[in-house]
Tab-separated table of C-alpha atoms in Angstrom:
chain	number	residue	atom	x	y	z
A	23	MET	CA	100.075	84.617	124.288
A	24	ALA	CA	102.602	86.900	122.606
A	25	GLU	CA	103.470	88.033	119.127
A	26	PHE	CA	106.873	89.544	118.336
A	27	LYS	CA	107.383	92.037	115.497
A	28	LEU	CA	111.124	92.639	115.237
A	29	ALA	CA	111.222	94.514	111.928
A	30	ARG	CA	112.423	98.098	112.126
A	31	TRP	CA	110.128	100.637	110.477
A	32	ARG	CA	111.881	103.078	108.187
A	33	GLY	CA	109.276	105.042	106.259
A	34	ALA	CA	107.502	103.052	103.551
A	35	ASP	CA	106.065	100.492	105.953
A	36	ALA	CA	102.638	99.615	104.554
A	37	MET	CA	103.250	95.870	104.707
A	38	ARG	CA	104.666	96.115	108.232
A	39	LYS	CA	101.643	98.165	109.303
A	40	ARG	CA	99.250	95.624	107.832
A	41	GLN	CA	101.080	92.694	109.436
A	42	THR	CA	101.219	94.389	112.829
A	43	PHE	CA	97.510	95.200	112.700
A	44	LYS	CA	96.665	91.646	111.618
A	45	ASP	CA	98.617	90.278	114.580
A	46	LEU	CA	96.822	92.706	116.902
A	47	VAL	CA	93.439	91.570	115.554
A	48	MET	CA	94.333	87.923	116.080
A	49	LEU	CA	95.478	88.629	119.648
A	50	ALA	CA	92.357	90.695	120.406
A	51	GLY	CA	90.135	87.978	118.959
A	52	ASP	CA	91.677	85.179	121.018
A	53	ARG	CA	89.091	83.803	123.420
A	54	THR	CA	91.294	81.455	125.463
A	55	GLY	CA	91.609	83.837	128.396
A	56	ARG	CA	95.371	84.121	128.029
A	57	ARG	CA	97.011	87.509	128.446
A	58	ALA	CA	97.658	89.022	125.001
A	59	GLU	CA	100.867	90.904	124.292
A	60	LEU	CA	102.338	92.380	121.127
A	61	PHE	CA	106.067	93.159	121.257
A	62	VAL	CA	107.468	95.617	118.706
A	63	VAL	CA	110.756	97.422	118.086
A	64	GLY	CA	110.702	101.212	118.244
A	65	SER	CA	107.953	103.712	118.871
A	66	GLU	CA	106.557	103.799	115.320
A	67	PRO	CA	104.415	100.622	115.503
A	68	GLY	CA	102.698	101.703	118.708
A	69	ARG	CA	102.136	105.215	117.365
A	70	PHE	CA	100.610	103.763	114.192
A	71	LEU	CA	98.229	101.554	116.173
A	72	ARG	CA	97.160	104.381	118.502
A	73	THR	CA	96.737	107.145	115.920
A	74	SER	CA	96.144	105.732	112.437
A	75	ARG	CA	93.035	106.710	110.540
A	76	ALA	CA	93.610	103.872	108.064
A	77	THR	CA	90.672	101.494	108.059
A	78	ALA	CA	90.658	97.885	109.141
A	79	ALA	CA	89.525	97.089	105.575
A	80	TRP	CA	92.771	98.583	104.242
A	81	ALA	CA	94.935	96.901	106.865
A	82	LEU	CA	93.315	93.501	106.329
A	83	ASP	CA	92.993	93.597	102.540
A	84	ARG	CA	95.253	90.550	102.070
A	85	PRO	CA	94.861	88.002	104.900
A	86	PRO	CA	91.370	86.469	104.413
A	87	HIS	CA	91.514	84.547	107.692
A	88	ALA	CA	92.166	87.731	109.676
A	89	ARG	CA	89.289	89.489	107.852
A	90	ARG	CA	86.945	86.663	108.844
A	91	VAL	CA	88.115	86.799	112.481
A	92	PHE	CA	87.657	90.575	112.500
A	93	GLU	CA	84.138	90.463	111.069
A	94	GLU	CA	83.093	87.561	113.314
A	95	PHE	CA	84.273	89.120	116.569
A	96	PHE	CA	84.299	92.863	115.914
A	97	GLY	CA	81.867	93.581	113.060
A	98	SER	CA	82.354	96.012	110.206
A	99	LEU	CA	85.794	96.631	108.734
A	100	ASP	CA	84.805	100.280	108.356
A	101	VAL	CA	86.608	101.349	111.517
A	102	SER	CA	90.006	102.994	111.828
A	103	VAL	CA	92.979	101.207	113.334
A	104	ALA	CA	92.969	103.679	116.240
A	105	GLN	CA	89.229	103.158	116.834
A	106	PHE	CA	89.756	99.401	116.864
A	107	ILE	CA	92.340	99.784	119.622
A	108	GLU	CA	89.985	101.967	121.664
A	109	ARG	CA	86.929	99.754	121.217
A	110	HIS	CA	88.227	96.202	121.018
A	111	ALA	CA	91.950	95.802	121.647
A	112	GLY	CA	92.627	97.862	124.742
A	113	HIS	CA	93.424	94.663	126.644
A	114	VAL	CA	96.303	93.785	124.304
A	115	GLN	CA	99.548	95.057	125.796
A	116	VAL	CA	101.731	96.639	123.087
A	117	THR	CA	105.330	96.803	124.324
A	118	ASP	CA	108.327	98.409	122.653
A	119	LEU	CA	111.206	96.030	123.336
A	120	CYS	CA	113.594	98.999	123.338
A	121	ASP	CA	111.870	100.145	126.557
A	122	VAL	CA	112.290	96.857	128.437
A	123	LEU	CA	115.570	95.350	127.225
A	124	PRO	CA	118.971	96.307	128.611
A	125	PRO	CA	120.431	99.301	126.741
A	126	MET	CA	122.967	97.244	124.782
A	127	ALA	CA	120.321	94.877	123.442
A	128	ALA	CA	117.893	97.718	122.694
A	129	THR	CA	120.587	99.539	120.724
A	130	ALA	CA	121.299	96.414	118.684
A	131	LEU	CA	117.593	96.018	117.851
A	132	ALA	CA	117.175	99.657	116.878
A	133	ARG	CA	119.993	99.590	114.308
């Protein structure tokens, strides 16, 4: 199962951060046994997921379904995005498409 996030991050990316985290939560919470992958463009999304101190409560303040999935499978929303990755979403492969696509395609995505 894969989710693609093709938006380029350019600074004020709160909505992109929230959407990317929501997609990560949904992938981590999937119990079908399928391999979970999140494809992003650029290094910023992966850096955000690995290092952010923002809480899951902040990141999931708008999508009620994702909040319910989070609380059902992972517990309290009082955990940082980075802690969530370490504790619950380490099995989700986060891939920067710029690292795996041919250079011409990666350049086009990064513009």
